[in-house]
Amino acid sequence: MVTILEVGHNDKKKFISVRWKLVSTYLLLIFVTLIIINIFISKTILNIYIQQKQNDTFTKANIISNRTRYQLASDRMNEEWVKKAINEYSKEINGRIIIVDKNNIVKGDSNNLFIGDTFKHDEIQKALNGENSRRVYNFRDTGRVMYVSVPVILNDEIVGATLISVSIDNIYLEVKHISRKVALISGISMLVTAIIAFFFSDAIFKPLGQLKNAINKVAQGHLEEKVNIDSNDEFKEVAEAFNIMILKLDQVDTQRKDFVANVSHELRTPLTSIKILSESLISGEDFNVDVYKEFLTDIDSEVDRLNNIITDLLTLVDLDKEKLTLDLKITYMNFLLERIYLRLKPLAEKKSIDLELVLNEKIQLKVDNEKIQQAIINIIDNAIKYTQTGGKVKLKLYNEGKYAIIEIKDNGIGIPEENIQNIFERFYRVDKARSRDTGGTGLGLSIAWQIVSLHQGTIEVESKVGVGSTFYIKLPITT
């Protein structure tokens, strides 16, 4: 009777076994993690694309405003070259351009529909009040449209406003296409993981079935039954503990803890760190509140580090040489460095670091403004991180032959000579413990190197331990 009941419920027990619980839980955690990562990647890419579109549109709007401000102020917007310029810019950005005077009268329209009409749009009003404005609308007929407006200023007086409207449906379609690819990759990864997990779980839990059979026989009175498991893992330890009963339980528990400690020492990545810390919390007993807080703090730190790595990896993907198209424009490097200086000065002041900017020469280069700015910020940020409180970081711009030199010098901890050749490698960190404390991912200098290389430039480093480091960003001067 017992045998019949056991057979009758065999399939049901299969679905509540430890094997199925562990495998299903593991797959569920992977599934949830992949969903979160996919959503994060999609949102991040969308924000980056929209921000780039916004910056480009603002730039175009300011250019148009500067070119037409004299004509707008003197009511000469009907000149043929002005109309032609507005139409050319409209075709270039694939959008509509409307220019109004300070009385909201339309003086220029790339579609020639509203000229002479009064045009009171929210973005126009903000521009006439001296504000740059941007807003995205979702129209039923035309889809998502970005409105960008800037004031037209002449002799410190607002004489009108420029409004540009451009469709951004293509951005959403591109992000949707990328999201589908990421989802497909995630689905394939999930399927492969599931297959591997089921195959491995079958092999892993086979000794457990042998142990169960032995326990059932002992329960029936066959005390001579022994468990012989031909493996070299925890199951063998459990079998040995079963054979000598309760006397060996403490030894097995010690071996288990030693095993976890050894594995945690070898694993390096943030995800595995989070997993180890979580397993330690789950498997530990009688932990007090302070221990829980300490573990959760470490997990939070690893999550932050993982976010930084994802962000930097997205940047590295964007810097793929085969796919990247640099948006090269003539840029006044003095103005660019001033903006970087003002942006990082508060960060330096938090550590009482004297951030100095020296601009002895006026230099303009043909660069991708946003990307070269990121490269410079990454290096200065490193200099601030690895300079002691009360130290000094100096940013200098000058010419040297056919190159413009951006020099970043600090009196920080310095870099050992044998490590200098490796600092631009991905994930390389001279002092891993210190990098973890400062939030470093080991990707910042690699990103800077790749950006500068794409501009046909180089980065040279001089450093001495205990004295400081000097980075020379050399960019070619093109005529």
mmCIF file of C-alpha atoms in Angstrom, residues 23-262:
data_model
loop_
_atom_site.group_PDB
_atom_site.id
_atom_site.type_symbol
_atom_site.label_atom_id
_atom_site.label_comp_id
_atom_site.label_asym_id
_atom_site.label_seq_id
_atom_site.Cartn_x
_atom_site.Cartn_y
_atom_site.Cartn_z
ATOM 1 C CA VAL A 23 16.262 25.744 -10.262
ATOM 2 C CA SER A 24 13.003 27.697 -10.587
ATOM 3 C CA THR A 25 14.122 30.254 -7.983
ATOM 4 C CA TYR A 26 17.475 30.679 -9.726
ATOM 5 C CA LEU A 27 15.800 31.147 -13.120
ATOM 6 C CA LEU A 28 13.273 33.586 -11.638
ATOM 7 C CA LEU A 29 16.052 35.715 -10.170
ATOM 8 C CA ILE A 30 17.861 35.743 -13.527
ATOM 9 C CA PHE A 31 14.616 36.630 -15.319
ATOM 10 C CA VAL A 32 13.844 39.537 -12.988
ATOM 11 C CA THR A 33 17.442 40.784 -13.213
ATOM 12 C CA LEU A 34 17.366 40.673 -17.025
ATOM 13 C CA ILE A 35 14.083 42.606 -17.108
ATOM 14 C CA ILE A 36 15.490 45.307 -14.824
ATOM 15 C CA ILE A 37 18.697 45.562 -16.853
ATOM 16 C CA ASN A 38 16.784 45.686 -20.166
ATOM 17 C CA ILE A 39 14.507 48.467 -18.895
ATOM 18 C CA PHE A 40 17.503 50.384 -17.542
ATOM 19 C CA ILE A 41 19.438 50.063 -20.800
ATOM 20 C CA SER A 42 16.431 51.139 -22.902
ATOM 21 C CA LYS A 43 15.707 54.164 -20.702
ATOM 22 C CA THR A 44 19.365 55.158 -20.627
ATOM 23 C CA ILE A 45 19.791 54.919 -24.396
ATOM 24 C CA LEU A 46 16.550 56.857 -24.967
ATOM 25 C CA ASN A 47 17.661 59.621 -22.599
ATOM 26 C CA ILE A 48 21.074 59.811 -24.263
ATOM 27 C CA TYR A 49 19.560 60.058 -27.752
ATOM 28 C CA ILE A 50 17.033 62.711 -26.697
ATOM 29 C CA GLN A 51 19.724 64.691 -24.870
ATOM 30 C CA GLN A 52 21.951 64.596 -27.945
ATOM 31 C CA LYS A 53 19.029 65.699 -30.138
ATOM 32 C CA GLN A 54 18.239 68.495 -27.697
ATOM 33 C CA ASN A 55 21.837 69.725 -27.621
ATOM 34 C CA ASP A 56 22.098 69.648 -31.417
ATOM 35 C CA THR A 57 18.813 71.500 -31.824
ATOM 36 C CA PHE A 58 19.757 74.137 -29.248
ATOM 37 C CA THR A 59 23.025 74.663 -31.117
ATOM 38 C CA LYS A 60 21.213 75.104 -34.437
ATOM 39 C CA ALA A 61 18.693 77.481 -32.856
ATOM 40 C CA ASN A 62 21.459 79.666 -31.432
ATOM 41 C CA ILE A 63 23.272 79.716 -34.775
ATOM 42 C CA ILE A 64 20.097 80.786 -36.574
ATOM 43 C CA SER A 65 19.407 83.448 -33.928
ATOM 44 C CA ASN A 66 22.912 84.866 -34.242
ATOM 45 C CA ARG A 67 22.729 84.965 -38.030
ATOM 46 C CA THR A 68 19.354 86.736 -38.173
ATOM 47 C CA ARG A 69 19.432 89.021 -35.136
ATOM 48 C CA TYR A 70 20.463 92.154 -37.053
ATOM 49 C CA GLN A 71 17.826 91.600 -39.729
ATOM 50 C CA LEU A 72 15.175 90.846 -37.086
ATOM 51 C CA ALA A 73 16.012 93.967 -35.079
ATOM 52 C CA SER A 74 15.877 96.178 -38.198
ATOM 53 C CA ASP A 75 12.788 94.458 -39.682
ATOM 54 C CA ARG A 76 14.730 93.139 -42.737
ATOM 55 C CA MET A 77 13.730 89.487 -42.397
ATOM 56 C CA ASN A 78 12.191 89.521 -45.875
ATOM 57 C CA GLU A 79 15.641 89.673 -47.483
ATOM 58 C CA GLU A 80 16.111 86.759 -49.854
ATOM 59 C CA TRP A 81 19.302 85.405 -48.268
ATOM 60 C CA VAL A 82 17.586 85.284 -44.853
ATOM 61 C CA LYS A 83 14.702 83.234 -46.218
ATOM 62 C CA LYS A 84 17.129 80.972 -48.033
ATOM 63 C CA ALA A 85 19.218 80.468 -44.872
ATOM 64 C CA ILE A 86 16.122 79.582 -42.825
ATOM 65 C CA ASN A 87 14.990 77.077 -45.449
ATOM 66 C CA GLU A 88 18.447 75.497 -45.684
ATOM 67 C CA TYR A 89 18.677 75.099 -41.910
ATOM 68 C CA SER A 90 15.150 73.666 -41.890
ATOM 69 C CA LYS A 91 16.127 71.022 -44.447
ATOM 70 C CA GLU A 92 19.369 70.294 -42.598
ATOM 71 C CA ILE A 93 17.607 69.531 -39.299
ATOM 72 C CA ASN A 94 14.520 68.089 -40.998
ATOM 73 C CA GLY A 95 12.291 70.365 -38.918
ATOM 74 C CA ARG A 96 10.411 73.617 -38.918
ATOM 75 C CA ILE A 97 11.866 77.008 -37.959
ATOM 76 C CA ILE A 98 9.802 79.991 -36.822
ATOM 77 C CA ILE A 99 11.301 83.362 -35.888
ATOM 78 C CA VAL A 100 9.221 86.034 -34.124
ATOM 79 C CA ASP A 101 10.002 89.562 -33.032
ATOM 80 C CA LYS A 102 9.570 90.819 -29.488
ATOM 81 C CA ASN A 103 5.878 91.522 -30.210
ATOM 82 C CA ASN A 104 5.187 87.869 -31.117
ATOM 83 C CA ILE A 105 4.863 88.708 -34.817
ATOM 84 C CA VAL A 106 6.187 85.935 -37.061
ATOM 85 C CA LYS A 107 9.001 87.327 -39.206
ATOM 86 C CA GLY A 108 10.414 84.071 -40.500
ATOM 87 C CA ASP A 109 8.812 80.670 -41.173
ATOM 88 C CA SER A 110 10.472 77.829 -43.044
ATOM 89 C CA ASN A 111 6.984 76.730 -44.178
ATOM 90 C CA ASN A 112 5.920 80.322 -45.082
ATOM 91 C CA LEU A 113 2.528 79.837 -43.402
ATOM 92 C CA PHE A 114 2.503 82.146 -40.369
ATOM 93 C CA ILE A 115 4.538 85.155 -41.588
ATOM 94 C CA GLY A 116 2.911 88.314 -40.272
ATOM 95 C CA ASP A 117 0.688 86.412 -37.830
ATOM 96 C CA THR A 118 0.811 86.746 -34.054
ATOM 97 C CA PHE A 119 2.311 83.571 -32.606
ATOM 98 C CA LYS A 120 2.049 83.080 -28.829
ATOM 99 C CA HIS A 121 3.387 79.654 -27.994
ATOM 100 C CA ASP A 122 4.530 78.674 -24.490
ATOM 101 C CA GLU A 123 8.095 78.044 -25.667
ATOM 102 C CA ILE A 124 8.119 81.371 -27.548
ATOM 103 C CA GLN A 125 6.999 83.256 -24.443
ATOM 104 C CA LYS A 126 9.759 81.656 -22.376
ATOM 105 C CA ALA A 127 12.348 82.591 -24.980
ATOM 106 C CA LEU A 128 11.100 86.196 -25.055
ATOM 107 C CA ASN A 129 11.573 86.184 -21.272
ATOM 108 C CA GLY A 130 15.207 85.223 -21.770
ATOM 109 C CA GLU A 131 14.943 81.457 -21.169
ATOM 110 C CA ASN A 132 16.087 78.569 -23.327
ATOM 111 C CA SER A 133 13.187 76.143 -23.484
ATOM 112 C CA ARG A 134 12.659 72.550 -24.577
ATOM 113 C CA ARG A 135 9.545 70.382 -24.461
ATOM 114 C CA VAL A 136 8.394 67.166 -26.102
ATOM 115 C CA TYR A 137 4.809 66.859 -27.348
ATOM 116 C CA ASN A 138 3.024 63.713 -28.480
ATOM 117 C CA PHE A 139 0.516 64.618 -31.180
ATOM 118 C CA ARG A 140 -2.002 62.137 -32.542
ATOM 119 C CA ASP A 141 -1.339 63.078 -36.161
ATOM 120 C CA THR A 142 2.383 63.899 -36.243
ATOM 121 C CA GLY A 143 3.713 61.805 -33.358
ATOM 122 C CA ARG A 144 6.383 62.923 -30.906
ATOM 123 C CA VAL A 145 7.791 66.369 -31.621
ATOM 124 C CA MET A 146 10.479 68.296 -29.743
ATOM 125 C CA TYR A 147 10.027 72.078 -29.495
ATOM 126 C CA VAL A 148 13.175 74.090 -28.782
ATOM 127 C CA SER A 149 13.226 77.869 -28.379
ATOM 128 C CA VAL A 150 15.972 80.396 -27.678
ATOM 129 C CA PRO A 151 15.929 84.181 -27.387
ATOM 130 C CA VAL A 152 17.391 86.358 -30.148
ATOM 131 C CA ILE A 153 19.676 88.841 -28.396
ATOM 132 C CA LEU A 154 21.282 91.967 -29.843
ATOM 133 C CA ASN A 155 23.320 94.348 -27.689
ATOM 134 C CA ASP A 156 22.084 92.646 -24.496
ATOM 135 C CA GLU A 157 18.449 93.203 -25.541
ATOM 136 C CA ILE A 158 15.960 90.505 -26.511
ATOM 137 C CA VAL A 159 14.698 91.380 -29.974
ATOM 138 C CA GLY A 160 12.805 88.182 -30.675
ATOM 139 C CA ALA A 161 12.841 84.391 -30.402
ATOM 140 C CA THR A 162 13.619 81.360 -32.538
ATOM 141 C CA LEU A 163 11.451 78.216 -32.315
ATOM 142 C CA ILE A 164 12.483 74.899 -33.858
ATOM 143 C CA SER A 165 10.211 71.860 -34.001
ATOM 144 C CA VAL A 166 11.671 68.490 -34.979
ATOM 145 C CA SER A 167 10.211 64.996 -34.995
ATOM 146 C CA ILE A 168 11.837 62.507 -32.612
ATOM 147 C CA ASP A 169 9.757 59.479 -33.593
ATOM 148 C CA ASN A 170 12.871 58.047 -35.249
ATOM 149 C CA ILE A 171 14.624 58.060 -31.868
ATOM 150 C CA TYR A 172 11.835 56.057 -30.247
ATOM 151 C CA LEU A 173 11.800 53.620 -33.154
ATOM 152 C CA GLU A 174 15.568 53.140 -32.923
ATOM 153 C CA VAL A 175 15.420 52.576 -29.156
ATOM 154 C CA LYS A 176 12.517 50.156 -29.663
ATOM 155 C CA HIS A 177 14.593 48.267 -32.223
ATOM 156 C CA ILE A 178 17.546 48.112 -29.822
ATOM 157 C CA SER A 179 15.265 46.996 -26.967
ATOM 158 C CA ARG A 180 13.946 44.151 -29.096
ATOM 159 C CA LYS A 181 17.463 42.982 -29.856
ATOM 160 C CA VAL A 182 18.416 43.159 -26.185
ATOM 161 C CA ALA A 183 15.219 41.291 -25.257
ATOM 162 C CA LEU A 184 15.984 38.623 -27.873
ATOM 163 C CA ILE A 185 19.521 38.192 -26.547
ATOM 164 C CA SER A 186 18.176 38.044 -22.991
ATOM 165 C CA GLY A 187 15.575 35.455 -23.993
ATOM 166 C CA ILE A 188 18.175 33.271 -25.703
ATOM 167 C CA SER A 189 20.471 33.625 -22.687
ATOM 168 C CA MET A 190 17.612 32.697 -20.386
ATOM 169 C CA LEU A 191 16.790 29.612 -22.477
ATOM 170 C CA VAL A 192 20.418 28.458 -22.591
ATOM 171 C CA THR A 193 20.753 29.051 -18.842
ATOM 172 C CA ALA A 194 17.582 27.052 -18.181
ATOM 173 C CA ILE A 195 18.806 24.090 -20.252
ATOM 174 C CA ILE A 196 22.221 24.103 -18.567
ATOM 175 C CA ALA A 197 20.622 24.498 -15.125
ATOM 176 C CA PHE A 198 18.335 21.504 -15.649
ATOM 177 C CA PHE A 199 21.138 19.289 -16.951
ATOM 178 C CA PHE A 200 23.459 20.219 -14.129
ATOM 179 C CA SER A 201 20.749 19.977 -11.490
ATOM 180 C CA ASP A 202 20.043 16.409 -12.577
ATOM 181 C CA ALA A 203 23.703 15.473 -12.132
ATOM 182 C CA ILE A 204 24.073 17.434 -8.897
ATOM 183 C CA PHE A 205 20.977 16.024 -7.191
ATOM 184 C CA LYS A 206 21.534 12.422 -8.236
ATOM 185 C CA PRO A 207 23.604 11.697 -5.070
ATOM 186 C CA LEU A 208 20.787 13.240 -3.030
ATOM 187 C CA GLY A 209 18.451 10.558 -4.344
ATOM 188 C CA GLN A 210 20.934 7.890 -3.263
ATOM 189 C CA LEU A 211 21.070 9.440 0.183
ATOM 190 C CA LYS A 212 17.271 9.525 0.395
ATOM 191 C CA ASN A 213 17.048 5.821 -0.517
ATOM 192 C CA ALA A 214 19.618 4.980 2.140
ATOM 193 C CA ILE A 215 17.736 6.943 4.797
ATOM 194 C CA ASN A 216 14.474 5.166 3.874
ATOM 195 C CA LYS A 217 16.185 1.764 4.266
ATOM 196 C CA VAL A 218 17.641 2.762 7.624
ATOM 197 C CA ALA A 219 14.169 3.894 8.701
ATOM 198 C CA GLN A 220 12.902 0.397 7.801
ATOM 199 C CA GLY A 221 15.500 -1.140 10.077
ATOM 200 C CA HIS A 222 18.361 -1.840 7.673
ATOM 201 C CA LEU A 223 20.965 -0.276 9.909
ATOM 202 C CA GLU A 224 23.795 -1.874 7.973
ATOM 203 C CA GLU A 225 23.019 0.370 4.999
ATOM 204 C CA LYS A 226 25.808 2.747 4.114
ATOM 205 C CA VAL A 227 25.939 5.560 1.601
ATOM 206 C CA ASN A 228 28.710 5.318 -0.958
ATOM 207 C CA ILE A 229 28.808 8.426 -3.169
ATOM 208 C CA ASP A 230 31.634 8.582 -5.685
ATOM 209 C CA SER A 231 32.127 12.342 -5.869
ATOM 210 C CA ASN A 232 34.321 15.054 -4.443
ATOM 211 C CA ASP A 233 31.868 17.693 -3.274
ATOM 212 C CA GLU A 234 29.467 18.563 -0.462
ATOM 213 C CA PHE A 235 27.353 15.454 -1.106
ATOM 214 C CA LYS A 236 30.300 13.262 -0.178
ATOM 215 C CA GLU A 237 30.683 15.248 3.006
ATOM 216 C CA VAL A 238 26.981 14.817 3.765
ATOM 217 C CA ALA A 239 27.270 11.083 3.099
ATOM 218 C CA GLU A 240 30.214 10.786 5.464
ATOM 219 C CA ALA A 241 28.321 12.783 8.073
ATOM 220 C CA PHE A 242 25.353 10.417 7.646
ATOM 221 C CA ASN A 243 27.561 7.366 8.048
ATOM 222 C CA ILE A 244 28.968 8.584 11.344
ATOM 223 C CA MET A 245 25.641 10.259 12.257
ATOM 224 C CA ILE A 246 25.455 13.367 14.407
ATOM 225 C CA LEU A 247 29.133 13.243 15.534
ATOM 226 C CA LYS A 248 30.384 14.764 12.309
ATOM 227 C CA LEU A 249 27.776 17.522 11.789
ATOM 228 C CA ASP A 250 30.009 20.229 13.263
ATOM 229 C CA GLN A 251 32.861 19.225 10.960
ATOM 230 C CA VAL A 252 30.598 19.358 7.891
ATOM 231 C CA ASP A 253 29.320 22.793 8.901
ATOM 232 C CA THR A 254 32.894 24.053 9.327
ATOM 233 C CA GLN A 255 33.910 22.694 5.953
ATOM 234 C CA ARG A 256 30.876 24.368 4.364
ATOM 235 C CA LYS A 257 31.750 27.742 5.878
ATOM 236 C CA ASP A 258 35.380 27.384 4.797
ATOM 237 C CA PHE A 259 34.239 26.554 1.306
ATOM 238 C CA VAL A 260 32.030 29.653 1.125
ATOM 239 C CA ALA A 261 34.869 31.814 2.480
ATOM 240 C CA ASN A 262 37.350 30.476 -0.099
#
